[in-house]
Coordinates of C-alpha atoms in Angstrom, one line a residue:
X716 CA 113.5 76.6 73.2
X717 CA 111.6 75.1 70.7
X718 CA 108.3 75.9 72.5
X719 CA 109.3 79.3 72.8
X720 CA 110.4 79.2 68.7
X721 CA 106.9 78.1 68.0
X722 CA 104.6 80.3 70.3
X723 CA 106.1 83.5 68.8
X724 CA 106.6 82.0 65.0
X725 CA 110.5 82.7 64.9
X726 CA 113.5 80.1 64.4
X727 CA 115.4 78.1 67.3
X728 CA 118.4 80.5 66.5
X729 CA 116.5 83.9 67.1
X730 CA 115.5 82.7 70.8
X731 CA 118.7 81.3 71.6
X732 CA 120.1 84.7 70.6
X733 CA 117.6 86.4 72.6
X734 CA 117.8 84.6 75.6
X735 CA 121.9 85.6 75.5
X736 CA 120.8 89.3 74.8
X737 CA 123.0 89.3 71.5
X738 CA 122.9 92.6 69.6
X739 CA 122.1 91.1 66.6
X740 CA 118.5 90.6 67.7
X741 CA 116.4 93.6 68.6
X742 CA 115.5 94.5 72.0
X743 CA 111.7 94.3 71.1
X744 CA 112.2 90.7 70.5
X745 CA 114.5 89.9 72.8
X746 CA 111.7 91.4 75.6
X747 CA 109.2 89.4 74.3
X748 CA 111.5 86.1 74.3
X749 CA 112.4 86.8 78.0
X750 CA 109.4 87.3 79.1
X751 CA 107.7 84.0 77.4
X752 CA 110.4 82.2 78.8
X753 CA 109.7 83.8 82.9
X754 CA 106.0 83.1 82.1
X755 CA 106.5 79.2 81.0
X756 CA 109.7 78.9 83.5
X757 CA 112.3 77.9 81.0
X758 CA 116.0 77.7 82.3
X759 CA 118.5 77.2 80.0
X760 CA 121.0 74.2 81.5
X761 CA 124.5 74.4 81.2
X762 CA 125.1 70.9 81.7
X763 CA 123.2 70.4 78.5
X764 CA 125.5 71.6 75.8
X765 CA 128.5 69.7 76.8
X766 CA 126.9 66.5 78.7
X767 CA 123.8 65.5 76.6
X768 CA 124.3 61.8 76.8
X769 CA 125.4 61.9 80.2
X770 CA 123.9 64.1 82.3
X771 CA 124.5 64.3 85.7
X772 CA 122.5 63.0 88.4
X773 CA 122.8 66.1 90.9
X774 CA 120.7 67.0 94.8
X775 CA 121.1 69.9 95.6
X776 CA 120.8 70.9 99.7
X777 CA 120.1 74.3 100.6
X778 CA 121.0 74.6 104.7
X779 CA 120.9 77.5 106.9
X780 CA 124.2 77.3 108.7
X781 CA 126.6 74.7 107.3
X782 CA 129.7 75.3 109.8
X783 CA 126.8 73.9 112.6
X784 CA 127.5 69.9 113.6
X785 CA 123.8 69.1 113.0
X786 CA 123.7 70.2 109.5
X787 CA 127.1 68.6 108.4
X788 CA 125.8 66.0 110.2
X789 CA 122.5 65.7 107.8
X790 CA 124.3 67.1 104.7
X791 CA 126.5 63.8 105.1
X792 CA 124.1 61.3 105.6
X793 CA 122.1 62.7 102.7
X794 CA 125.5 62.3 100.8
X795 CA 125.9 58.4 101.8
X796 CA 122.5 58.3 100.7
X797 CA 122.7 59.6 97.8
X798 CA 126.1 58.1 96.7
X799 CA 124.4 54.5 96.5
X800 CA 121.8 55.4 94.4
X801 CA 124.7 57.2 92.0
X802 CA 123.6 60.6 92.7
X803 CA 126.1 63.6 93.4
X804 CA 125.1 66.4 96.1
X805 CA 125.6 69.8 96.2
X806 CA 124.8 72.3 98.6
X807 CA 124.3 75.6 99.7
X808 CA 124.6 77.5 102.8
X809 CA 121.9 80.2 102.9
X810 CA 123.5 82.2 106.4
X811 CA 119.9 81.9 108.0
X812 CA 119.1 85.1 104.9
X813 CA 115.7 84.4 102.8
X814 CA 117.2 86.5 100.4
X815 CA 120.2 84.1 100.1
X816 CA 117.6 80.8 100.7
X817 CA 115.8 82.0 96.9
X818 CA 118.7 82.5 95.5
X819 CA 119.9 78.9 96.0
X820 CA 116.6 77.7 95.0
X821 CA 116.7 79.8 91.9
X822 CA 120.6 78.4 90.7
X823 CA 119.6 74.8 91.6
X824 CA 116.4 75.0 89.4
X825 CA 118.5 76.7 86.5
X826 CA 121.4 74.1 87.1
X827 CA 118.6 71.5 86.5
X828 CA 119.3 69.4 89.7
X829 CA 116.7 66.5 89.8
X830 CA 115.5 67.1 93.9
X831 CA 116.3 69.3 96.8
X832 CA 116.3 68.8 100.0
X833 CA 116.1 72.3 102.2
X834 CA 115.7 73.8 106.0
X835 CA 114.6 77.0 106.4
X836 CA 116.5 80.0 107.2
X837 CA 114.8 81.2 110.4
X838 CA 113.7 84.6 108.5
X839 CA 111.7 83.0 106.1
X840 CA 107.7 83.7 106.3
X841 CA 107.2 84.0 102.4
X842 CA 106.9 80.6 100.8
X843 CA 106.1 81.7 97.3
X844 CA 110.0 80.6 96.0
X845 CA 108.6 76.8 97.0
X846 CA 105.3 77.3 95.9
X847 CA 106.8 77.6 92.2
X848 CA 109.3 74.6 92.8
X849 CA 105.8 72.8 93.6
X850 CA 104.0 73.9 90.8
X851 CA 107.1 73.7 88.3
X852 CA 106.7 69.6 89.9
X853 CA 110.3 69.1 90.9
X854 CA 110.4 67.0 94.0
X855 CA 111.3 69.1 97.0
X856 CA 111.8 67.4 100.6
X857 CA 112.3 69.6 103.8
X858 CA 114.1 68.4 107.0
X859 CA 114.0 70.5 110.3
X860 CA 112.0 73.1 109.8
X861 CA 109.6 72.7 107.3
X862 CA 106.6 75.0 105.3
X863 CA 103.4 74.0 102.9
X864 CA 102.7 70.2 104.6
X865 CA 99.8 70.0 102.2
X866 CA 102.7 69.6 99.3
X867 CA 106.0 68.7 100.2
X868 CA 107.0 65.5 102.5
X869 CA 109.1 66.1 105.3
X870 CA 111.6 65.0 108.0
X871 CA 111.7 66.2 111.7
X872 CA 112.0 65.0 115.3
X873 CA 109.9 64.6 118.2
X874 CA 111.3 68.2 119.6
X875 CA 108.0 68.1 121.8
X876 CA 108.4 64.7 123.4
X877 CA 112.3 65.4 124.4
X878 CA 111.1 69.0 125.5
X879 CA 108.4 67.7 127.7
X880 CA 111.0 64.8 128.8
X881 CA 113.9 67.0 129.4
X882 CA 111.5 69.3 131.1
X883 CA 109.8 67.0 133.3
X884 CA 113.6 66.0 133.8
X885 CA 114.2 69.3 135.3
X886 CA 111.7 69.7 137.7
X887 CA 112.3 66.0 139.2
X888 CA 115.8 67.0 139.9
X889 CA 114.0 69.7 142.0
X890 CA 113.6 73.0 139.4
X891 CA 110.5 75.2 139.5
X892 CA 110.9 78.4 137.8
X893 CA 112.3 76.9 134.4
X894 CA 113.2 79.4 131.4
X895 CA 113.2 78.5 128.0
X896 CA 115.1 80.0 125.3
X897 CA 114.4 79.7 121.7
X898 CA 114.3 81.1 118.0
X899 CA 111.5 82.6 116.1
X900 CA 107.6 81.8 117.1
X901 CA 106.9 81.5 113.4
X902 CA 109.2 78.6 113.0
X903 CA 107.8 75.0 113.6
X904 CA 110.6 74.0 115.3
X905 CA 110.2 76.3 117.4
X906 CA 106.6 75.8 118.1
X907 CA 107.2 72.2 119.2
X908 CA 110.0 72.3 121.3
X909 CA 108.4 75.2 123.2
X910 CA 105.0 73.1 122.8
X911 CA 106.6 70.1 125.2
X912 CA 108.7 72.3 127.7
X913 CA 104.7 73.6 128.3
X914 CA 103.1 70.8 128.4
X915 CA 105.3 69.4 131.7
X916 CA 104.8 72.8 133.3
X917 CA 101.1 72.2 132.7
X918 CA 101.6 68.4 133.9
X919 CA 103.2 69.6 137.2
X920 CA 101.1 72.3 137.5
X921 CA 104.0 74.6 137.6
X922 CA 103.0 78.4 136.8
X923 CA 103.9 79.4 133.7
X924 CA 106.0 82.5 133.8
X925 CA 105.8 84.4 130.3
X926 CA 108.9 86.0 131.2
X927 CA 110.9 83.0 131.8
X928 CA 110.2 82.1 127.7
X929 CA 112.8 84.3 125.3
X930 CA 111.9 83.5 121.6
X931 CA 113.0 86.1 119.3
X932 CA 116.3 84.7 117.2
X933 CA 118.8 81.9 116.4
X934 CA 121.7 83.9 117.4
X935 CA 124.8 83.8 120.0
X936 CA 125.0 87.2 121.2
X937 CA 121.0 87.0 120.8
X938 CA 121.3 84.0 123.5
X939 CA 123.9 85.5 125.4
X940 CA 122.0 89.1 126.0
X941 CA 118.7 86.7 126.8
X942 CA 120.3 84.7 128.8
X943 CA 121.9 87.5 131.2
X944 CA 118.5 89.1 131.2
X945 CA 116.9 86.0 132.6
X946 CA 119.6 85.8 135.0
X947 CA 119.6 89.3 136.2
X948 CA 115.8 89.1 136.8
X949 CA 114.7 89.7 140.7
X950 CA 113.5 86.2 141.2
X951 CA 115.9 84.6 138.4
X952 CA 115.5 81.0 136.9
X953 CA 116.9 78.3 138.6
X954 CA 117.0 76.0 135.4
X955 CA 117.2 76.5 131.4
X956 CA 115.9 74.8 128.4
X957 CA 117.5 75.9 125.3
X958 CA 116.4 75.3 122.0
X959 CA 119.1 74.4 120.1
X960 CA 123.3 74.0 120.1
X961 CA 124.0 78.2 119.2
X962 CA 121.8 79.1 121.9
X963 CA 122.6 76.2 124.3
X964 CA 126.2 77.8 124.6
X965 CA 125.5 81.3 124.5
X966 CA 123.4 80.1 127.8
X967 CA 126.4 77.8 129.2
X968 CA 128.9 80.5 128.8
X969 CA 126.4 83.4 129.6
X970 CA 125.6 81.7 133.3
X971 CA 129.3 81.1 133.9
X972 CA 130.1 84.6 132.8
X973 CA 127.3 86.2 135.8
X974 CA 129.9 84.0 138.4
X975 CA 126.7 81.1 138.8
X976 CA 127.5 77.6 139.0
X977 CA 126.1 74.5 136.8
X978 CA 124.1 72.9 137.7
X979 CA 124.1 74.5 141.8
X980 CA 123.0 77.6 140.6
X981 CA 121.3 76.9 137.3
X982 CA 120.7 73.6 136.2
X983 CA 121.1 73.5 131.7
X984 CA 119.8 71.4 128.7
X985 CA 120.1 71.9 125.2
X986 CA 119.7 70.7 122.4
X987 CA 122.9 70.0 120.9
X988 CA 124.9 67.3 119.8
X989 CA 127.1 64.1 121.6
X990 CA 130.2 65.4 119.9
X991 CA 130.1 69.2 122.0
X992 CA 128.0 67.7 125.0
X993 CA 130.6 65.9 125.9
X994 CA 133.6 68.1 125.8
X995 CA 132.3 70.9 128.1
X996 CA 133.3 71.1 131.8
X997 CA 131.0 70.3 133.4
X998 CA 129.8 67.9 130.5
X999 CA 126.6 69.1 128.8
X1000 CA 123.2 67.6 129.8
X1001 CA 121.5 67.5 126.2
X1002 CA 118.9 66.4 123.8
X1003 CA 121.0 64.5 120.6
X1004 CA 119.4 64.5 117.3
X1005 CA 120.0 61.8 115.3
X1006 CA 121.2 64.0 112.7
X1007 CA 122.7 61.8 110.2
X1008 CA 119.5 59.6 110.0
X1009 CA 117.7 62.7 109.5
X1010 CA 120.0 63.4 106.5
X1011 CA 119.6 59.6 105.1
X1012 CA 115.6 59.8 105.5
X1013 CA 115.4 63.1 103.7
X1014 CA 117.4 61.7 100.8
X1015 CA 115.1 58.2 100.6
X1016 CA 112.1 60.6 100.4
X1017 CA 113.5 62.7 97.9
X1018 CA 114.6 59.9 95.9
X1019 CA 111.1 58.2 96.0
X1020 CA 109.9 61.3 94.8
X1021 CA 112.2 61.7 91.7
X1022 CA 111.2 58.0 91.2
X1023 CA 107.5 58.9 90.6
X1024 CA 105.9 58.5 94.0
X1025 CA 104.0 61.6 94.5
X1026 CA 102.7 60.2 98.0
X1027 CA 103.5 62.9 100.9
X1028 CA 105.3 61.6 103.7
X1029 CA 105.7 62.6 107.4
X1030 CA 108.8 60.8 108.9
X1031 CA 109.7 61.6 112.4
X1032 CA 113.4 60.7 113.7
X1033 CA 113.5 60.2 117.5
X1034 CA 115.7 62.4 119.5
X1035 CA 117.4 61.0 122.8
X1036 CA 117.7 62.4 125.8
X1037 CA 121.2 62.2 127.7
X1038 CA 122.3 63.1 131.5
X1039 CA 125.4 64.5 132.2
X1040 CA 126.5 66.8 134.9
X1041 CA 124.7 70.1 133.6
X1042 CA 121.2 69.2 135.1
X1043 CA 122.2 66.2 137.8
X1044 CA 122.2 67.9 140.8
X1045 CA 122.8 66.2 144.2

């Protein structure tokens, strides 16, 4: 505020009363404090008036679908994380909506959090709301699915190893016209996963049969419309891939919903997590995140970051591959 007092040669006072629109402050002046303030990114904390001496030392999180197990999973190992270093964490859940993903952005930056850690919501193409975080210099960390590698550090998993391995899985167990089914192209998530489930077709010299692969959304009646489609087709798959736990059971209950058996019929991974996998009949062949470690890594970046260390870091969590009775077959 005192920046803004001294570029436009009033007192502290008139800005503050600007800033809060008071009528005892013209609107000509007030315009010109507001826009100053946009132009120089000046947010007014409101931890400041009542906490000057102790401030809080606040994360925030911004996640695309919090009621998912994988990103409680990661919100609370970024919590235990966190909570050693005596940090708090909040978070916020942007319903897979860019619109709702800026917003969060926009309240954590005027709430004066000292990191974030986000995922992307699958509709987000348009990175200039972390573009300003980057040039505004307040350490940012993504997980998942991540944007603008030449600036922030990131987190993911080897989504196109365990493809290619749960793939390659697949056709040993005696598949041959393997479907995928994913989210958006642009994500890249996405691009990876799809990436290794190609890359055994390729290795086995196995056809590859554009209308086996469905990428359009992360959605259940999405997956469940896809999924019929696939298995409606003439010459139908006889195995699926599916990108992630949303999908994976709109495909499980999709196949048993067309009268087909698992694995007999059509053979199923996903990736999902142990906690679901397991309590499926038949139990759910899947690839496991380790979702929690993703969670505690993002928060040890972050906190490097806030530290000072303006290094960029890739850090890759393995994911595991587990056999169950979706994809044994006899």
């Amino acid at each position: 505020m005192k920046d803004l007092a001294q570029e436009l040669g009033v007192s502290i006072a008139t800005v503050s009363r600007a800033l809060r629109s008071s009528p005892e402050i013209g609107q000509d002046m007030q315009m010109k404090v507001k826009e100053l303030a946009k132009r120089l990114n000046y947010r007014p904390n409101p931890f400041a008036q009542s906490l000057r001496k102790e401030a809080p030392r606040v994360i925030g999180v911004v996640v695309p679908n919090l009621v998912t197990h994988y990103y409680a999973a990661v919100l609370d190992g970024i919590e235990d994380e966190a909570r050693k270093e005596g940090y708090s964490v909040i978070s916020a859940n942007t319903h897979e909506d860019t619109n709702a993903e800026i917003r969060a952005i926009d309240n954590f930056i005027s709430l004066h959090v000292e990191g974030i850690i986000a995922c992307l919501s699958q509709n987000t193409t348009d990175y200039s709301h972390f573009v300003e975080i980057s040039n505004m210099g307040i350490p940012l960390v993504f997980f998942g699915r991540t944007c603008l590698s030449d600036r922030f550090s990131s987190v993911t998993a080897n989504g196109d190893e365990a493809a290619f391995q749960a793939t390659q899985h697949l056709i040993d167990t005696g598949s041959r016209r393997i479907a995928f089914i994913g989210g958006p192209n642009h994500l890249d998530m996405v691009k990876r996963r799809k990436h290794g489930y190609l890359e055994a077709l390729r290795e086995n010299r196995i056809p590859i049969d554009r209308d086996l692969v469905a990428c359009e959304k992360i959605d259940y009646q999405w997956a469940m419309d896809a999924t019929t489609r696939l298995l409606q087709m003439e010459n139908r798959p006889d195995a699926i891939l599916a990108f992630n736990d949303i999908i994976t059971f709109a495909a499980f209950t999709a196949i048993k919903q067309q009268g087909l058996r698992i694995p007999e019929d059509v053979a199923l991974i996903g990736f999902t997590d142990d906690v679901h996998a397991q309590y499926v009949t038949p139990r759910m062949s899947a690839i496991e995140d380790q979702s929690h470690l993703m969670g505690q890594t993002a928060c040890q970046l972050l906190l490097k970051n806030i530290g000072g260390d303006t290094k960029i870091y890739r850090k890759i969590v393995p994911q595991k591959l587990v056999i169950r009775d979706t994809s044994a077959r006899k």
